[in-house]
mmCIF file of C-alpha atoms in Angstrom:
data_model
loop_
_atom_site.group_PDB
_atom_site.id
_atom_site.type_symbol
_atom_site.label_atom_id
_atom_site.label_comp_id
_atom_site.label_asym_id
_atom_site.label_seq_id
_atom_site.Cartn_x
_atom_site.Cartn_y
_atom_site.Cartn_z
ATOM 1 C CA UNK A 1 -17.122 7.206 5.073
ATOM 2 C CA UNK A 2 -14.415 4.403 2.360
ATOM 3 C CA UNK A 3 -14.111 1.007 2.599
ATOM 4 C CA UNK A 4 -10.596 -0.070 1.187
ATOM 5 C CA UNK A 5 -10.539 -4.634 0.719
ATOM 6 C CA UNK A 6 -7.033 -5.428 0.663
ATOM 7 C CA UNK A 7 -6.517 -8.733 -0.876
ATOM 8 C CA UNK A 8 -2.905 -10.509 -2.649
ATOM 9 C CA UNK A 9 -1.716 -11.416 1.062
ATOM 10 C CA UNK A 10 0.285 -15.058 1.127
ATOM 11 C CA UNK A 11 3.556 -16.979 2.306
ATOM 12 C CA UNK A 12 6.487 -16.605 -0.984
ATOM 13 C CA UNK A 13 9.977 -17.734 -0.004
ATOM 14 C CA UNK A 14 13.158 -14.922 -0.430
ATOM 15 C CA UNK A 15 13.339 -13.671 -3.783
ATOM 16 C CA UNK A 16 9.717 -14.485 -4.679
ATOM 17 C CA UNK A 17 6.290 -12.280 -5.781
ATOM 18 C CA UNK A 18 3.166 -11.280 -4.502
ATOM 19 C CA UNK A 19 0.912 -9.214 -5.585
ATOM 20 C CA UNK A 20 -1.583 -6.809 -3.516
ATOM 21 C CA UNK A 21 -4.874 -5.483 -4.153
ATOM 22 C CA UNK A 22 -7.048 -2.822 -1.771
ATOM 23 C CA UNK A 23 -9.918 -1.517 -3.215
ATOM 24 C CA UNK A 24 -12.015 1.250 -2.505
ATOM 25 C CA UNK A 25 -15.786 1.590 -2.557
ATOM 26 C CA UNK A 26 -15.404 5.372 -3.852
ATOM 27 C CA UNK A 27 -13.025 8.159 -4.070
ATOM 28 C CA UNK A 28 -13.632 11.589 -2.790
ATOM 29 C CA UNK A 29 -11.980 14.304 -3.170
ATOM 30 C CA UNK A 30 -10.191 13.564 0.716
ATOM 31 C CA UNK A 31 -8.809 10.516 -1.348
ATOM 32 C CA UNK A 32 -6.502 11.801 -3.991
ATOM 33 C CA UNK A 33 -3.952 9.358 -2.906
ATOM 34 C CA UNK A 34 -3.614 5.920 -1.973
ATOM 35 C CA UNK A 35 -0.919 4.526 0.014
ATOM 36 C CA UNK A 36 0.154 0.872 1.420
ATOM 37 C CA UNK A 37 1.560 0.273 4.534
ATOM 38 C CA UNK A 38 3.459 -2.318 7.062
ATOM 39 C CA UNK A 39 4.042 -2.678 9.830
ATOM 40 C CA UNK A 40 5.934 -5.860 11.117
ATOM 41 C CA UNK A 41 5.648 -7.927 15.052
ATOM 42 C CA UNK A 42 6.619 -4.901 17.433
ATOM 43 C CA UNK A 43 7.372 -2.830 14.943
ATOM 44 C CA UNK A 44 5.572 0.845 13.870
ATOM 45 C CA UNK A 45 3.657 0.365 10.977
ATOM 46 C CA UNK A 46 5.898 2.103 8.065
ATOM 47 C CA UNK A 47 4.792 3.926 5.054
ATOM 48 C CA UNK A 48 6.288 1.489 1.498
ATOM 49 C CA UNK A 49 4.177 3.264 -1.324
ATOM 50 C CA UNK A 50 1.193 5.760 -2.530
ATOM 51 C CA UNK A 51 -0.151 7.626 -5.829
ATOM 52 C CA UNK A 52 -2.306 9.760 -6.842
ATOM 53 C CA UNK A 53 -5.115 8.609 -8.594
ATOM 54 C CA UNK A 54 -5.510 11.074 -11.079
ATOM 55 C CA UNK A 55 -1.802 13.057 -11.051
ATOM 56 C CA UNK A 56 1.223 11.458 -11.884
ATOM 57 C CA UNK A 57 4.316 10.042 -9.767
ATOM 58 C CA UNK A 58 4.838 7.677 -6.984
ATOM 59 C CA UNK A 59 7.171 7.886 -3.860
ATOM 60 C CA UNK A 60 8.311 4.683 -2.507
ATOM 61 C CA UNK A 61 10.506 4.524 0.987
ATOM 62 C CA UNK A 62 14.413 3.927 0.266
ATOM 63 C CA UNK A 63 13.988 0.311 1.943
ATOM 64 C CA UNK A 64 12.077 -0.481 -1.841
ATOM 65 C CA UNK A 65 12.593 0.891 -4.200
ATOM 66 C CA UNK A 66 13.027 -0.975 -6.592
ATOM 67 C CA UNK A 67 11.676 -3.830 -5.616
ATOM 68 C CA UNK A 68 7.978 -2.906 -5.632
ATOM 69 C CA UNK A 69 5.209 -1.107 -7.648
ATOM 70 C CA UNK A 70 3.042 0.900 -7.552
ATOM 71 C CA UNK A 71 0.044 1.238 -10.266
ATOM 72 C CA UNK A 72 -3.777 1.362 -10.009
ATOM 73 C CA UNK A 73 -6.850 0.912 -12.299
ATOM 74 C CA UNK A 74 -8.977 4.250 -11.950
ATOM 75 C CA UNK A 75 -11.665 2.407 -13.211
ATOM 76 C CA UNK A 76 -11.572 -0.478 -11.080
ATOM 77 C CA UNK A 77 -10.865 2.405 -7.798
ATOM 78 C CA UNK A 78 -8.050 -0.255 -8.450
ATOM 79 C CA UNK A 79 -4.568 0.208 -6.458
ATOM 80 C CA UNK A 80 -2.081 -2.528 -6.573
ATOM 81 C CA UNK A 81 1.471 -2.961 -5.223
ATOM 82 C CA UNK A 82 3.798 -5.874 -7.118
ATOM 83 C CA UNK A 83 5.990 -7.379 -4.849
ATOM 84 C CA UNK A 84 9.678 -8.452 -6.183
ATOM 85 C CA UNK A 85 12.549 -9.912 -5.028
ATOM 86 C CA UNK A 86 11.074 -10.049 -1.223
ATOM 87 C CA UNK A 87 13.171 -10.190 1.643
ATOM 88 C CA UNK A 88 12.668 -12.091 5.200
ATOM 89 C CA UNK A 89 12.442 -9.220 6.576
ATOM 90 C CA UNK A 90 9.636 -8.048 3.696
ATOM 91 C CA UNK A 91 7.739 -9.676 6.175
ATOM 92 C CA UNK A 92 4.324 -7.612 8.133
ATOM 93 C CA UNK A 93 0.933 -6.959 7.470
ATOM 94 C CA UNK A 94 0.677 -4.395 4.447
ATOM 95 C CA UNK A 95 -2.322 -1.981 4.587
ATOM 96 C CA UNK A 96 -4.199 -0.180 2.184
ATOM 97 C CA UNK A 97 -4.683 3.182 3.734
ATOM 98 C CA UNK A 98 -6.414 6.670 1.414
ATOM 99 C CA UNK A 99 -5.944 10.466 2.117
ATOM 100 C CA UNK A 100 -4.547 13.278 0.437
ATOM 101 C CA UNK A 101 -0.772 15.158 -0.222
ATOM 102 C CA UNK A 102 1.125 12.117 -1.435
ATOM 103 C CA UNK A 103 2.558 11.706 1.998
ATOM 104 C CA UNK A 104 4.120 9.216 3.969
ATOM 105 C CA UNK A 105 3.344 9.807 7.012
ATOM 106 C CA UNK A 106 -0.100 7.955 8.880
ATOM 107 C CA UNK A 107 -1.584 11.127 9.536
ATOM 108 C CA UNK A 108 -1.896 11.957 5.886
ATOM 109 C CA UNK A 109 -4.241 9.248 5.702
ATOM 110 C CA UNK A 110 -7.918 9.038 6.711
ATOM 111 C CA UNK A 111 -9.486 5.789 5.813
ATOM 112 C CA UNK A 112 -7.645 2.073 6.435
ATOM 113 C CA UNK A 113 -7.946 -1.365 5.396
ATOM 114 C CA UNK A 114 -8.623 -4.244 7.893
ATOM 115 C CA UNK A 115 -4.826 -5.390 6.773
ATOM 116 C CA UNK A 116 -3.494 -8.254 4.917
ATOM 117 C CA UNK A 117 -0.487 -10.583 5.785
ATOM 118 C CA UNK A 118 2.975 -11.704 4.403
ATOM 119 C CA UNK A 119 5.000 -13.457 5.047
ATOM 120 C CA UNK A 120 8.440 -13.481 3.622
ATOM 121 C CA UNK A 121 9.810 -17.103 4.709
ATOM 122 C CA UNK A 122 14.574 -16.952 3.695
#
């Protein structure tokens, strides 16, 4: 079993920045990819970004490219999501997930965190 704990959410004005963190209790061959998803009220959970622990390469949703940056600290088993130029449409609960394959689909991820709220005011 792998536990994921997110932190760093909050309330920010449009144009502001936030950094989310996700600490993993351990890493296994089943969790070589870490991803961020988000879910706005009344909407489906959607992919935001993904990164692998040991292989270079990242993946982003088109809606966040150029504004969000995913990174990792392998020594701390922690993944970060730096969010800049935030927009009201970025509002939602952000979930950290662990899986394989740098996928954008929820089915690529086996473990999920509890989520952290991000609210962007206009």
